[in-house]
Short mmCIF file of C-alpha atoms in Angstrom, two decimals:
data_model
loop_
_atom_site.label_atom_id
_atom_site.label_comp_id
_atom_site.label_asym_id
_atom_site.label_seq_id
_atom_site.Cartn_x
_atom_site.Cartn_y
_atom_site.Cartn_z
CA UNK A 8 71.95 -11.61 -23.49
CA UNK A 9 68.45 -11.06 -22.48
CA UNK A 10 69.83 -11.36 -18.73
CA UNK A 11 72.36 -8.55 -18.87
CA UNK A 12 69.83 -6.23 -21.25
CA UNK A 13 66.54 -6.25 -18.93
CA UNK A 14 68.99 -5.81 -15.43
CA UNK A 15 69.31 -2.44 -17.34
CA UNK A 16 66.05 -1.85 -19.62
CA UNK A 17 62.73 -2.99 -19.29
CA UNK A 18 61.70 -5.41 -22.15
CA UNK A 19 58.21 -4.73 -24.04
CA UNK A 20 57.48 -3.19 -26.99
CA UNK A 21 58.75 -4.53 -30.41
CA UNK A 22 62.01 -6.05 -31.10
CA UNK A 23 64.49 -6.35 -34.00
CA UNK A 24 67.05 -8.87 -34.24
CA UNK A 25 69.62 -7.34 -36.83
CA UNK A 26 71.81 -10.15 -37.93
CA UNK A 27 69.55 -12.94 -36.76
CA UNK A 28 71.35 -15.91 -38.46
CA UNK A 29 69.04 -19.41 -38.05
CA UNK A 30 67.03 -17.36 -35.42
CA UNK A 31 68.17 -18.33 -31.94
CA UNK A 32 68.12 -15.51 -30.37
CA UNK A 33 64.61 -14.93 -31.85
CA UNK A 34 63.35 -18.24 -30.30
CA UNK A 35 64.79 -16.32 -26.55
CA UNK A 36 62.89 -13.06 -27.78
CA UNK A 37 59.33 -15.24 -28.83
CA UNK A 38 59.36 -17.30 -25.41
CA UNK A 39 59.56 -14.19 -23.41
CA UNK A 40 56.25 -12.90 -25.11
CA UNK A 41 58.18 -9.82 -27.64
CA UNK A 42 56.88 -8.82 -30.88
CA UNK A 43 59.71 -9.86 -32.88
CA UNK A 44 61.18 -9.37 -36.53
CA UNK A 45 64.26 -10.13 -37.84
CA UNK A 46 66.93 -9.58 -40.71
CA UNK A 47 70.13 -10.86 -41.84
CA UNK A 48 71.73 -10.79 -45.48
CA UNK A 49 71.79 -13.66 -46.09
CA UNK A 50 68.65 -14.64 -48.19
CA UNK A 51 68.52 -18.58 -47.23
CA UNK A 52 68.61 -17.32 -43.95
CA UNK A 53 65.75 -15.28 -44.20
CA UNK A 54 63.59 -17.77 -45.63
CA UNK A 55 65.03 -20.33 -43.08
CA UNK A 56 63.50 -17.61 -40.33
CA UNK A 57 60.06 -16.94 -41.95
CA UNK A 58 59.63 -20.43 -42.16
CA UNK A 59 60.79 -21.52 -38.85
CA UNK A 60 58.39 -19.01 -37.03
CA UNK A 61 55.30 -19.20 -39.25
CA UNK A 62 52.46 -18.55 -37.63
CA UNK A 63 54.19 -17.94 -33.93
CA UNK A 64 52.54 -15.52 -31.72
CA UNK A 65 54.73 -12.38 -31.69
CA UNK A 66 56.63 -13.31 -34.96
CA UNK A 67 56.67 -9.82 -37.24
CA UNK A 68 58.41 -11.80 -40.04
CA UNK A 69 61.93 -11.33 -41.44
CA UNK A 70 63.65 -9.32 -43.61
CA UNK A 71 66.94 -8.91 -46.11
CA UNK A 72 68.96 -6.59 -45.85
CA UNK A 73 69.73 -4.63 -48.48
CA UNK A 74 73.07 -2.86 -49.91
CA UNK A 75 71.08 0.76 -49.08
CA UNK A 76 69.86 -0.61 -45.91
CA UNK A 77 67.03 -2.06 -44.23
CA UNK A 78 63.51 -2.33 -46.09
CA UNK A 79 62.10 -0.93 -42.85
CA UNK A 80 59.94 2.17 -42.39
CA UNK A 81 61.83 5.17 -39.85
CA UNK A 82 60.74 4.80 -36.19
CA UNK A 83 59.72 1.13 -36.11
CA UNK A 84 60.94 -0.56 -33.35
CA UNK A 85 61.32 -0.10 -29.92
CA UNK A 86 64.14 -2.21 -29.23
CA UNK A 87 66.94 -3.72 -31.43
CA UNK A 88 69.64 -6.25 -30.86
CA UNK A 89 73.06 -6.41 -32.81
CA UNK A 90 74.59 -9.63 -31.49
CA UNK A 91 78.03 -10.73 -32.50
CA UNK A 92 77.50 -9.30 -35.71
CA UNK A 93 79.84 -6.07 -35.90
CA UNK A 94 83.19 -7.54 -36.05
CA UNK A 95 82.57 -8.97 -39.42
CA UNK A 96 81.61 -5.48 -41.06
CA UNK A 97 84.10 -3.59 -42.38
CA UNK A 98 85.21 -0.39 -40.54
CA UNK A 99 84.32 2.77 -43.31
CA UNK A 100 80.75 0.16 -43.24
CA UNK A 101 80.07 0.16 -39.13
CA UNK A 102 78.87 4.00 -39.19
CA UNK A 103 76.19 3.01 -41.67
CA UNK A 104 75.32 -0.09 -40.18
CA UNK A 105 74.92 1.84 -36.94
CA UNK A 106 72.89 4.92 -38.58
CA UNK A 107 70.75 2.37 -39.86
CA UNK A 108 69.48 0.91 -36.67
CA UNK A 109 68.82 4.22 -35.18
CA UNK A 110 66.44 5.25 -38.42
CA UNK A 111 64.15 1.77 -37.13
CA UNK A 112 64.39 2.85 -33.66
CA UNK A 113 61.67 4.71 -32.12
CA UNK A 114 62.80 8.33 -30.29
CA UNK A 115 64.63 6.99 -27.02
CA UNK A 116 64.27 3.15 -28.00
CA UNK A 117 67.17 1.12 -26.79
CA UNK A 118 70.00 -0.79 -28.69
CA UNK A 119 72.35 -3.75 -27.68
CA UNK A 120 75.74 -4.66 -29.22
CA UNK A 121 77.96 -7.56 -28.13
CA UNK A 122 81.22 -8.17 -29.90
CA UNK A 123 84.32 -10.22 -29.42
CA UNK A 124 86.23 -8.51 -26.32
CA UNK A 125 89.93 -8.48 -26.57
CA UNK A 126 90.34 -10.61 -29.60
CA UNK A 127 93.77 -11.43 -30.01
CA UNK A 128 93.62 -11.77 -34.21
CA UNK A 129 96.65 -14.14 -34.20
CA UNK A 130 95.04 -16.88 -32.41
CA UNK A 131 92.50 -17.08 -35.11
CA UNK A 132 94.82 -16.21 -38.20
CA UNK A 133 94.55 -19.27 -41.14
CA UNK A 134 95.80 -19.99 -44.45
CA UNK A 135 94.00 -20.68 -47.68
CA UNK A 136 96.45 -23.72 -48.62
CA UNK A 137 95.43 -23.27 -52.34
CA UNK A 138 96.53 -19.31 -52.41
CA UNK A 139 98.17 -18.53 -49.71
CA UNK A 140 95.69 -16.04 -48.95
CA UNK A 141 95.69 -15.07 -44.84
CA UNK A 142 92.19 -14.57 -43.33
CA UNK A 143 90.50 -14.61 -40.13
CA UNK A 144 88.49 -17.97 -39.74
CA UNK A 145 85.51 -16.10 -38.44
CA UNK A 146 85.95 -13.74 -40.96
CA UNK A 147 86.22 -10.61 -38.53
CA UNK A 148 87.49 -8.05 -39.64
CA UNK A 149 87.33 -5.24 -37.18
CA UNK A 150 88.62 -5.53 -32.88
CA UNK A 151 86.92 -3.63 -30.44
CA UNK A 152 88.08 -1.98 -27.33
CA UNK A 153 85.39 -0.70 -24.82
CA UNK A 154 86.28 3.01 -25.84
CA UNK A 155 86.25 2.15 -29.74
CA UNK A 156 82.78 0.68 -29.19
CA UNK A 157 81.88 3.25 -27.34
CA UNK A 158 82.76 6.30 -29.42
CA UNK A 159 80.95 4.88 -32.77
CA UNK A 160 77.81 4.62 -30.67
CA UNK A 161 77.78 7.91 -29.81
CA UNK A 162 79.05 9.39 -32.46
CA UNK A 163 76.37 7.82 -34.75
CA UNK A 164 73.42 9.05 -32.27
CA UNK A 165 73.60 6.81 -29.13
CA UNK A 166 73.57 7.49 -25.71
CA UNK A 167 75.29 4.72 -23.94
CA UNK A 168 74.34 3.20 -20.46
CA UNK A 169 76.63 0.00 -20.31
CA UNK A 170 80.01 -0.50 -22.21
CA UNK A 171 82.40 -2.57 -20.59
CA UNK A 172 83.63 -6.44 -20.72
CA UNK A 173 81.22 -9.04 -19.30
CA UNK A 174 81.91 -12.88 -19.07
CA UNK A 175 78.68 -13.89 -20.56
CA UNK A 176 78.67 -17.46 -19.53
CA UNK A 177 78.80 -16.35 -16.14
CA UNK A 178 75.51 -14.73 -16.11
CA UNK A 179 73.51 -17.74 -17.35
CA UNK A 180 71.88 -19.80 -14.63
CA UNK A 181 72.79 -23.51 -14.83
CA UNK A 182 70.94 -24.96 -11.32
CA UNK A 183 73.22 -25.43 -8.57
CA UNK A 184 75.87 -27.45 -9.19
CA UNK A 185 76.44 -30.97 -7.18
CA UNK A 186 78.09 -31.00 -3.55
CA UNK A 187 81.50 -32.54 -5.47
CA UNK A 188 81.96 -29.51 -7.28
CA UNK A 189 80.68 -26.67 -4.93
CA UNK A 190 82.71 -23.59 -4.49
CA UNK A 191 81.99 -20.75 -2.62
CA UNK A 192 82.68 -18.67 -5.45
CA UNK A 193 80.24 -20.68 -7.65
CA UNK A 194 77.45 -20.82 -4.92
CA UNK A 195 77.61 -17.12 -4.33
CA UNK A 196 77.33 -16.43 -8.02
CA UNK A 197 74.06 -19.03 -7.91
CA UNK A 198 72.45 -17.62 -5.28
CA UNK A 199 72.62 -13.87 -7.24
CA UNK A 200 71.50 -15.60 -10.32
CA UNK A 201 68.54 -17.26 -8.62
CA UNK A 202 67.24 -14.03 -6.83
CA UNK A 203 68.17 -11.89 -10.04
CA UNK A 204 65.35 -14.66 -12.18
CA UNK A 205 62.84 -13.94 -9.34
CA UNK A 206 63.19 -10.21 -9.30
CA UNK A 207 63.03 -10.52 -12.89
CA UNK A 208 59.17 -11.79 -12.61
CA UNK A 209 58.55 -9.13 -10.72
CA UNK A 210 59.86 -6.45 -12.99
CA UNK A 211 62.37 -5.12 -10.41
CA UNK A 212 65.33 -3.30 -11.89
CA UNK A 213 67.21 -1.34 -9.53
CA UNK A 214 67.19 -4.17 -6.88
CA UNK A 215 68.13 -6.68 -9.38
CA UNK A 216 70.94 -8.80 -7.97
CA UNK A 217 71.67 -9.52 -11.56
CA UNK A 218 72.89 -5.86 -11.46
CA UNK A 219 75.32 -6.71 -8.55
CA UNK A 220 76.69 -9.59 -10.26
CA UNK A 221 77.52 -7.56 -13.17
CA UNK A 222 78.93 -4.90 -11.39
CA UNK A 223 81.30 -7.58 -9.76
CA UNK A 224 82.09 -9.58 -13.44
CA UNK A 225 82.96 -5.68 -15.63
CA UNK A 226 86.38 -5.27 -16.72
CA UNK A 227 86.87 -8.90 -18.04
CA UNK A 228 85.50 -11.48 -19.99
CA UNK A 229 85.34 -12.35 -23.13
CA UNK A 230 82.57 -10.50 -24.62
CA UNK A 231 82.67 -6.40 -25.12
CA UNK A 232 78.70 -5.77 -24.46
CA UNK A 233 77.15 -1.93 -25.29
CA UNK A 234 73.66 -1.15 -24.09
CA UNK A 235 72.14 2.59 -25.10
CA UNK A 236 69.80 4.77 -26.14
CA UNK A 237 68.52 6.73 -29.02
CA UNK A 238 69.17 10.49 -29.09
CA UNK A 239 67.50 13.60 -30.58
#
């Protein structure tokens, strides 16, 4: 996540996980030297959080979330991350989920949203065998399309610089792989992924070859990924 967000945005500043769950995410944001907080619904995962970072350098504590929102002052954050975490709120819910974020965001501070991309709802369909009762076994209950994802963003305050399907797995950088199973394909993509973690270190953006490779990978994959910033 962190790969696709700083080939667009510069990380710094301080960072909100929304929808943290045990925290691993947070762990990615903490190594990289963020100010991080974090906040979920779930009160045992809260306390799980606080306790798991106690006393980390960076770690601005966690947070429940509340049925009026978060207990969060306006203009907090600079960044925020909303990862795999809108699919399971329901739809007349999203636009105050979304409003919320931007109320913790600073003036022009930058969001990222990743949801399931092109869920086909059937695949995942079960059956309570005590009532019959037919639910989703992820319990989503919303499906995304790039232009659905798109249009809530922006509708709720957003200006969006990335919206498109990315095949996240794709983007992470295993090491080369050996000689038996070398492709030209899967060297190429190494070789981008290697220069892309160097011109990360030196805080190069524009002639990221991470930026190439995700220009190549759009249009497909399994994960719909939304990258913008605050309006107004």
């Amino acid at each position: 996540m962190l790969a696709v967000f700083s080939a667009f945005i510069p990380l710094g500043g301080s960072v909100l996980d929304f929808g943290a769950g045990p925290g691993f995410f947070v762990e990615k944001l903490l190594a990289r030297g963020l100010s991080c907080a974090a906040c979920d619904r779930s009160p045992k995962a809260v306390h799980t959080l606080n306790e798991r970072f106690k006393g980390r350098r960076g770690w601005l504590g966690a947070f429940e979330l509340r049925e009026r929102g978060m207990p969060v002052p306006e203009r907090r954050f600079d960044m925020a991350f909303c990862l795999e975490t809108l699919e399971h709120v329901l739809p007349e819910k999203a636009p105050e989920v979304i409003a919320d974020l931007r109320r913790v965001l600073r003036d022009g501070g930058t969001l990222m949203v990743t949801v399931p991309g092109e869920e086909d709802p059937a695949r995942n369909t079960a059956m309570c065998p005590e009532c019959g009762c037919v639910f989703h076994r992820y319990q989503h209950v919303r499906i995304f399309s790039p232009q659905d994802l798109r249009s809530l963003m922006e509708r709720e305050g957003f200006e969006t610089v990335f919206c498109d399907l990315l095949p996240l797995w794709s983007l992470k950088n295993e090491g080369f792989p050996p000689l038996a199973e070398l492709s030209v394909r899967r060297l190429g993509r190494q070789i981008l992924l290697a220069a892309a973690e160097a011109a990360d270190r030196m805080n190069l953006r524009r002639a990221n070859p991470r930026r190439m490779l995700i220009s190549m990978l759009r249009g497909r994959g399994d994960n719909l990924v939304w990258i913008g910033h605050k309006t107004g």
